[in-house]
Amino acid sequence: MAQQRRVHLCTQRPTSTVCVLGTELSLDVLGSAPKDAVAFHVQGTPGVKVYVVHETQSVKLPSSVCRWPLAASTEVLLTMEALSKDVGDEKVGAGRPGGSGPSLDDSELADVSLDADTSRSGSVGRTMMDKATWTWGPDGHGAILLVNCDRDDPKSRVMDNRDTAVRSYEDLKDMSQMVLRTRGPRTIFTGHRLVLHVDFGDADKVGVFYGGSECRHQGGGPRHQEESIFFVEGLSFPDASFSGLVSFHVTLLESPEKGLLEIPIFTDTVVFRVAPWIMTPNTLAPLEVFVCSVEDNEDFVAAVSAMAEEAKCPVTICPLPENRNDRWIQDEVEFGYVQAPHKTFPVVFDSPRDLGLKDFPVKSILGPDFGYVARDVLKDASSLDSFGNLEVSPPVTVGGKEYPLGRILIGSSFPRFGGRRMARAVRDFLFAQRVQAPVELYSDWLHVGHVDEFLSFIPAPDRKGFRLLLASPSACYQLFKEKQEQGFGEAAMFQGLQAVPKPTINEILANEVLRKFNSYVQNCISWNRDILKRELGLAEQDIIDIPQLFQGNEQARANAFFPDMVNMLVLGRHLGIPKPFGPLVAGQCCLEERVRALLEPLGLSCTFINDYFSYHVLFGDVHCGTNVRRKPFAFKWWRMVL
Amino acid sequence: MAQQRRVHLCTQRPTSTVCVLGTELSLDVLGSAPKDAVAFHVQGTPGVKVYVVHETQSVKLPSSVCRWPLAASTEVLLTMEALSKDVGDEKVGAGRPGGSGPSLDDSELADVSLDADTSRSGSVGRTMMDKATWTWGPDGHGAILLVNCDRDDPKSRVMDNRDTAVRSYEDLKDMSQMVLRTRGPRTIFTGHRLVLHVDFGDADKVGVFYGGSECRHQGGGPRHQEESIFFVEGLSFPDASFSGLVSFHVTLLESPEKGLLEIPIFTDTVVFRVAPWIMTPNTLAPLEVFVCSVEDNEDFVAAVSAMAEEAKCPVTICPLPENRNDRWIQDEVEFGYVQAPHKTFPVVFDSPRDLGLKDFPVKSILGPDFGYVARDVLKDASSLDSFGNLEVSPPVTVGGKEYPLGRILIGSSFPRFGGRRMARAVRDFLFAQRVQAPVELYSDWLHVGHVDEFLSFIPAPDRKGFRLLLASPSACYQLFKEKQEQGFGEAAMFQGLQAVPKPTINEILANEVLRKFNSYVQNCISWNRDILKRELGLAEQDIIDIPQLFQGNEQARANAFFPDMVNMLVLGRHLGIPKPFGPLVAGQCCLEERVRALLEPLGLSCTFINDYFSYHVLFGDVHCGTNVRRKPFAFKWWRMVL
């Protein structure tokens, strides 16, 4: 239904008003008719289309009919299609048949329209589609805003959306255009006012900059034609109390007599959705590897760099002054991105964990076209707030429901008193992004408590395009048993590591405390396996069990017994796996051999990296000590069916 | 897909585990097979159904086949259908064909189920429908919770959900039942633990009370069968950051070795939605009329009481000590209700306006089966926060979309600096209830600024079942013009009112300042008329223009020039209309006569109540000075299609 406006005619003098393109005027013929009138005539000049609504049927007024019965249900509607050349160039008269009556003498057609890139093409066109709604999916429509959370001016100390100035053309390019088009007789736009406004409560969600306007006056005449361009930036990501939708309105105000308030006569609305923050799974191509250079990890940094070079991926080394001897770059940040049809840029999510690397994200990652987001947490962050506990699966389909951007995985506590879990502010943020619906796993059984201690995803050429790797104590026991049966029971672990006890296969298999603890760990991981199969729609064949043992600390929480092989760095088909220092069988580490046998057939290249003293003894491994910025998905998030 | 649980078999000794009814166990035959095994056999006792998943096809194990190829894709699934009589009464063995191998020796079937009234029948049945989702509509499913915001114990000072005790059977009846059913061998339930838990962050949304349990032991045997009944109450209404959905889970925990954490092996989930607060339009039958007795309104109270008696509706008079000379009972509260299949009760929404009536809602309305809700506002409430500015339409259909409970109407400011509007906390609350999607109107042009100053709804026997009444200056000018033309120009207003100037029709029509102001008011109301037509799907024939004049105050804000006739009390077909004191024509008030002519044909009875000195001169009229609790809708809110 077209926007309709009621116009009261005055019997004593002609009424003048503005008709906005695409709207209808409803004339109050009944209200302005004398009490005893039973019929009326109505006639308009050629630029005006007049309809009479009679018995709820809308009939275009034929010029031949000049007498209509005047009933309580009679309505006269008026539309105009050609823009007025001048004020008062179209008229409608009404009255008793044959007599004179109230008239609409000055009806001027103006065009007022607020437009944005509702078709998601990357530029703003004039659209007839429903601008006031926003829909998901391949046939969806609705404009998109980015949170302007990068820092295009390196001299600035804050994100671009924390200031109230446009500092550069680069800054503008992160914003979405919104175009206000006005056309019509010049006097309308001097005699009326236009107000651009957002809904109450959305003022802290968006920033708007005026980008200037282009005026055209045809032949010096009284026609006005103007396109005013506004640039819009998001100030906030979707969150628990913000859906991400923001409506902009432009309202045409009529100025009544002096001293009275202006009256709205037309509103146009366009709605934007703030783009969500999107995580990138291991299956996406790596663009940049991050590693910290600390006091004792020269070899590790060299090994990671060599592997990255093979994978043709640049390495960024965070130096000691910036990391203050904090090597856990995986835990400090998570790399993701934001995307709109006109612009895409990476955004680093800074975890509530604030140790040595605390200032690194803002000081060294935030920059031109590299955004930043963080969440304040109310109380001290727990270990489960580190982003080694925040992963994302590759794209999956679960019982017909598609997750083309995968699903976020976070580790949580099994509900019980005193369990650790991720801070609510972080969880709320992750859930509010919507496009990678999070799955909660159980990781609190681990000492450090991160999901990357028992799972990883690797690319695969077949099936769903990936495999889920799960740490598996039973696979390890099975392997060791096999080796024992083959006569290698005296093969010992941790060869070449100084001052580390070197248990043999026989000793490990005979250690009942260790076996019981690993049986318990296996059950914990199996519970997660069941959840992962259900929530990611995986079959057993999508999962590979990686032999791994754990040991309990004094609170019976689990730590990897030898370097945790699933805690790996994935750069395309290159895997950087913690060197497990397993029992040597015929000069070969039987753990490495088994992992190669499992992964190389998938076309993957395994590099075993020694992180024993530099990371493993500090309760982390290769994945914990690295981080990767990856290429965004080819799939556009707004095409998702939610 | 059934909930599936991975079970690792041990080659050294038989494994024992619990299978929960309706779930599958996935046996790790591959992981427990020797390295060189190429085939396996698997066999179970009659109570166990064994399936082999081969090439992703699930095949029920025929007892004749005793040799299966062992491939990476082989899975063995196990389900049980009959509850175990005793521990270890079902067994599954696997191994090399002809040989022995790992076995599942003690597989016991237990039944663990958390149920609620998901079918919305009013009682809890065992259901196979998806308990973990909640859907709207006539075919929807999902359980419902009430915010237990009444005060069943008159001696208590707080609402029932503000304490942590069940004070009476009445208190329990407001809660929803949730039943935990457990069946199976007794030893399972002594050797395992069950935990009932809610999602993180929902703890402040619900209260749970244990209502005791019923145990049955069959023939003194080892079978356990128990139904534990919990009573659940809502603590919070849906709001900006609370969707209203709360999930309850029951998790079965396996106790591993001493000192280790328990491991979850099964979770059942049931989701509740907290019932929204629902407003009642004028078209619903009145149950109780409220009016304040203040120092100077004896006649008004008598007139309202007489009308209520005619309408067979009881009157509650709020006495002076409770109202502290505050007569604006419409502004202090809004009556609504909450509904679940098992219970419905009224809930008063206390407005942020805190004048003389401040304590009345908690002290005198809150009580047994009469709930209370309020919202804290951050700064001082404005006049637009009074609930004369909060109305609701009768049920409407708008372009195919049904609003079977009508739509909430609130008055707001037209966006501009310094405009008044309803507090965000109240608006957020109203929007979050969802079932009566609010429409914002423009009321800030009025001095008091309430929507009930220019609109009302009355029941009608035809069309949509109601008419929208709008105050209409142009209808008033048209009427006065007509009377002038009929020779009654010297008829004067306000006859019989002492010390009130008595303008004649001629004087009013000649007053250009008044005419211009009313032309402006007419435009303001017309803007609202356009919104109402669009948002409520109304045609012109659904609207009746009630003659009314307004005058400007020093800020050019509008006040009714004579008692505001749309500001009426609607009790079924009885209308209590402010007596307008219009010009007397042939001894008859021509305004009353016109209003009767408009409304009596709809079967309505008009009573004109003199509120001139007691309310009108204080900027309010009959509606502002009264309030009505009404019968809930016959339509159940959960049957709505959202």
Coordinates of C-alpha atoms in Angstrom, one line a residue, chain A residues 238-481:
Chain A
P238 CA 25.6 -6.8 16.9
D239 CA 25.4 -7.8 20.5
A240 CA 23.0 -9.2 23.0
S241 CA 20.9 -6.0 23.0
F242 CA 21.5 -4.9 19.5
S243 CA 20.2 -6.9 16.5
G244 CA 22.4 -5.1 14.1
L245 CA 19.5 -3.4 12.2
V246 CA 19.4 0.4 12.1
S247 CA 16.8 2.4 10.3
F248 CA 17.4 5.8 8.8
H249 CA 14.5 8.1 8.0
V250 CA 14.1 11.3 6.0
T251 CA 11.0 13.3 6.8
L252 CA 9.6 16.2 4.9
L253 CA 8.2 18.8 7.3
E254 CA 5.6 21.4 6.5
S255 CA 6.1 24.7 8.2
P256 CA 2.8 26.0 9.6
E257 CA 2.2 29.4 11.0
K258 CA 5.0 31.0 13.0
G259 CA 5.4 29.7 16.5
L260 CA 3.8 26.3 15.7
L261 CA 5.7 23.1 15.4
E262 CA 6.4 21.7 12.0
I263 CA 4.2 18.9 10.8
P264 CA 5.6 15.8 9.1
I265 CA 4.0 15.1 5.7
F266 CA 6.2 12.4 4.3
T267 CA 8.8 9.9 5.6
D268 CA 11.1 7.6 3.6
T269 CA 13.0 4.9 5.4
V270 CA 16.0 2.8 4.6
V271 CA 17.3 0.0 6.8
F272 CA 20.9 -1.1 7.2
R273 CA 22.3 -4.2 8.9
V274 CA 25.7 -3.9 10.6
A275 CA 28.0 -6.6 9.2
P276 CA 28.9 -9.4 11.6
W277 CA 32.4 -10.3 12.6
I278 CA 33.3 -13.5 10.8
M279 CA 35.9 -16.1 11.8
T280 CA 38.0 -18.0 9.3
P281 CA 38.6 -21.8 9.7
N282 CA 41.8 -23.7 9.0
T283 CA 40.6 -24.6 5.5
L284 CA 40.9 -21.0 4.3
A285 CA 44.1 -19.9 2.7
P286 CA 46.6 -18.4 5.1
L287 CA 47.6 -14.7 4.4
E288 CA 49.9 -14.0 7.4
V289 CA 51.4 -16.1 10.2
F290 CA 52.0 -14.5 13.6
V291 CA 54.6 -15.8 16.1
C292 CA 56.3 -14.2 19.1
S293 CA 60.0 -13.9 19.6
V294 CA 60.7 -14.5 23.3
E295 CA 63.8 -15.3 25.3
D296 CA 64.1 -19.0 24.6
N297 CA 62.3 -19.8 21.3
E298 CA 64.7 -18.9 18.5
D299 CA 64.5 -22.4 17.0
F300 CA 60.7 -22.5 17.2
V301 CA 60.5 -19.1 15.4
A302 CA 62.9 -20.4 12.7
A303 CA 60.9 -23.6 12.3
V304 CA 57.6 -21.8 11.9
S305 CA 59.2 -19.3 9.5
A306 CA 60.6 -22.1 7.4
M307 CA 57.3 -23.8 7.2
A308 CA 55.5 -20.5 6.4
E309 CA 58.0 -19.9 3.6
E310 CA 57.2 -23.3 2.1
A311 CA 53.5 -22.4 2.3
K312 CA 54.3 -19.1 0.7
C313 CA 52.8 -17.2 3.5
P314 CA 54.4 -14.1 5.1
V315 CA 55.4 -14.2 8.8
T316 CA 55.0 -11.4 11.2
I317 CA 57.2 -11.8 14.3
C318 CA 56.0 -10.0 17.4
P319 CA 59.3 -8.8 19.0
L320 CA 60.1 -9.1 22.7
P321 CA 59.4 -5.5 23.6
E322 CA 55.9 -5.8 22.2
N323 CA 55.1 -9.3 23.7
R324 CA 56.9 -8.8 27.0
N325 CA 57.8 -12.5 27.0
D326 CA 54.2 -13.6 26.4
R327 CA 54.4 -16.3 23.7
W328 CA 50.7 -17.2 23.5
I329 CA 49.7 -15.3 20.5
Q330 CA 46.9 -17.7 19.8
D331 CA 45.3 -16.9 23.1
E332 CA 45.6 -13.1 22.8
V333 CA 43.7 -12.6 19.6
E334 CA 41.4 -14.2 17.0
F335 CA 41.6 -12.9 13.4
G336 CA 38.4 -12.5 11.5
Y337 CA 36.9 -10.0 9.0
V338 CA 33.9 -7.8 8.2
Q339 CA 32.4 -7.6 4.7
A340 CA 30.0 -5.4 2.8
P341 CA 29.4 -5.3 -0.9
H342 CA 31.6 -2.3 -1.2
K343 CA 34.5 -3.2 1.2
T344 CA 36.0 -6.1 3.1
F345 CA 38.7 -5.8 5.8
P346 CA 40.2 -8.0 8.5
V347 CA 39.2 -7.4 12.1
V348 CA 41.2 -8.7 15.1
F349 CA 39.2 -9.7 18.1
D350 CA 41.3 -9.0 21.2
S351 CA 40.6 -11.5 24.0
P352 CA 39.8 -10.4 27.6
R353 CA 43.1 -12.2 28.5
D354 CA 45.5 -9.4 29.2
L355 CA 49.0 -10.6 29.8
G356 CA 52.3 -9.5 28.2
L357 CA 50.6 -9.3 24.7
K358 CA 47.9 -6.9 26.1
D359 CA 48.9 -3.9 24.0
F360 CA 50.0 -5.7 20.9
P361 CA 46.6 -5.8 19.1
V362 CA 45.9 -2.1 19.4
K363 CA 49.5 -0.9 19.0
S364 CA 50.6 -3.2 16.1
I365 CA 47.6 -4.9 14.5
L366 CA 45.0 -2.2 14.4
G367 CA 45.8 0.0 11.4
P368 CA 44.7 1.0 7.9
D369 CA 42.1 -1.4 6.8
F370 CA 42.7 -3.6 9.8
G371 CA 40.0 -3.3 12.4
Y372 CA 39.8 -4.1 16.0
V373 CA 37.1 -5.3 18.4
A374 CA 37.2 -6.2 22.1
R375 CA 34.7 -6.9 24.8
D376 CA 34.8 -5.6 28.4
V377 CA 34.4 -8.4 30.9
L378 CA 33.1 -7.6 34.3
K379 CA 35.5 -9.7 36.4
D380 CA 38.8 -11.2 35.8
A381 CA 39.1 -13.3 32.7
S382 CA 39.6 -17.1 33.2
S383 CA 41.8 -19.3 31.1
L384 CA 38.7 -20.3 29.1
D385 CA 38.5 -16.6 27.9
S386 CA 41.7 -17.1 25.9
F387 CA 41.1 -17.5 22.2
G388 CA 42.8 -20.9 22.0
N389 CA 39.4 -21.8 23.3
L390 CA 37.7 -20.1 20.3
E391 CA 37.8 -22.0 17.0
V392 CA 35.6 -22.3 14.0
S393 CA 34.7 -25.3 11.8
P394 CA 34.8 -25.3 8.0
P395 CA 31.4 -25.0 6.2
V396 CA 29.0 -27.8 7.2
T397 CA 25.5 -28.9 6.5
V398 CA 23.5 -30.3 9.5
G399 CA 20.3 -32.2 8.7
G400 CA 19.6 -30.0 5.7
K401 CA 20.6 -26.7 7.4
E402 CA 23.6 -25.1 5.8
Y403 CA 26.3 -23.3 7.7
P404 CA 28.3 -21.9 4.7
L405 CA 30.6 -20.1 7.0
G406 CA 31.0 -22.9 9.5
R407 CA 30.2 -22.9 13.2
I408 CA 32.1 -21.3 16.0
L409 CA 33.3 -23.7 18.7
I410 CA 33.9 -22.6 22.2
G411 CA 34.9 -24.6 25.2
S412 CA 32.9 -24.4 28.3
S413 CA 32.5 -25.9 31.7
F414 CA 30.2 -28.8 32.2
P415 CA 27.5 -27.1 34.4
R416 CA 28.5 -27.5 38.0
F417 CA 29.5 -25.2 40.8
G418 CA 32.8 -23.5 40.3
G419 CA 33.2 -24.5 36.7
R420 CA 35.2 -22.1 34.4
R421 CA 33.6 -20.7 31.3
M422 CA 34.0 -18.0 28.8
A423 CA 32.9 -14.5 30.0
R424 CA 29.4 -13.7 29.2
A425 CA 30.2 -10.6 27.2
V426 CA 32.4 -12.6 24.8
R427 CA 29.8 -15.4 24.4
D428 CA 27.0 -12.9 23.9
F429 CA 29.1 -11.2 21.2
L430 CA 29.8 -14.5 19.4
F431 CA 26.2 -15.6 19.5
A432 CA 25.0 -12.2 18.3
Q433 CA 27.0 -12.3 15.1
R434 CA 24.5 -15.1 14.1
V435 CA 26.2 -16.3 10.8
Q436 CA 28.5 -18.9 12.5
A437 CA 26.0 -20.1 15.2
P438 CA 28.3 -21.2 18.1
V439 CA 28.5 -24.7 19.5
E440 CA 29.6 -25.1 23.1
L441 CA 32.0 -27.9 23.9
Y442 CA 33.3 -29.2 27.2
S443 CA 36.9 -28.2 27.8
D444 CA 37.0 -27.5 31.5
W445 CA 38.4 -31.0 32.1
L446 CA 41.7 -29.7 30.8
H447 CA 44.1 -27.8 33.0
V448 CA 44.4 -24.9 30.5
G449 CA 40.9 -25.6 29.2
H450 CA 41.0 -24.8 25.5
V451 CA 39.3 -26.6 22.7
D452 CA 42.5 -26.4 20.6
E453 CA 44.0 -28.9 23.0
F454 CA 41.8 -31.8 21.7
L455 CA 40.6 -30.8 18.2
S456 CA 41.7 -29.3 14.9
F457 CA 40.5 -29.1 11.4
I458 CA 42.6 -29.9 8.3
P459 CA 41.8 -29.6 4.6
A460 CA 41.0 -32.7 2.7
P461 CA 40.4 -33.3 -1.0
D462 CA 37.4 -35.4 -0.6
R463 CA 34.1 -35.7 1.4
K464 CA 33.3 -32.4 3.1
G465 CA 36.6 -30.8 2.2
F466 CA 38.0 -31.3 5.6
R467 CA 38.7 -33.7 8.5
L468 CA 38.2 -33.2 12.2
L469 CA 41.2 -34.3 14.1
L470 CA 40.6 -35.4 17.7
A471 CA 43.2 -36.3 20.3
S472 CA 42.7 -39.9 21.2
P473 CA 44.2 -41.7 24.2
S474 CA 42.7 -45.0 23.0
A475 CA 44.4 -44.7 19.6
C476 CA 47.6 -44.1 21.5
Y477 CA 47.2 -47.1 23.7
Q478 CA 46.2 -49.2 20.7
L479 CA 49.4 -48.1 18.9
F480 CA 51.6 -48.7 21.9
K481 CA 50.1 -52.1 22.4

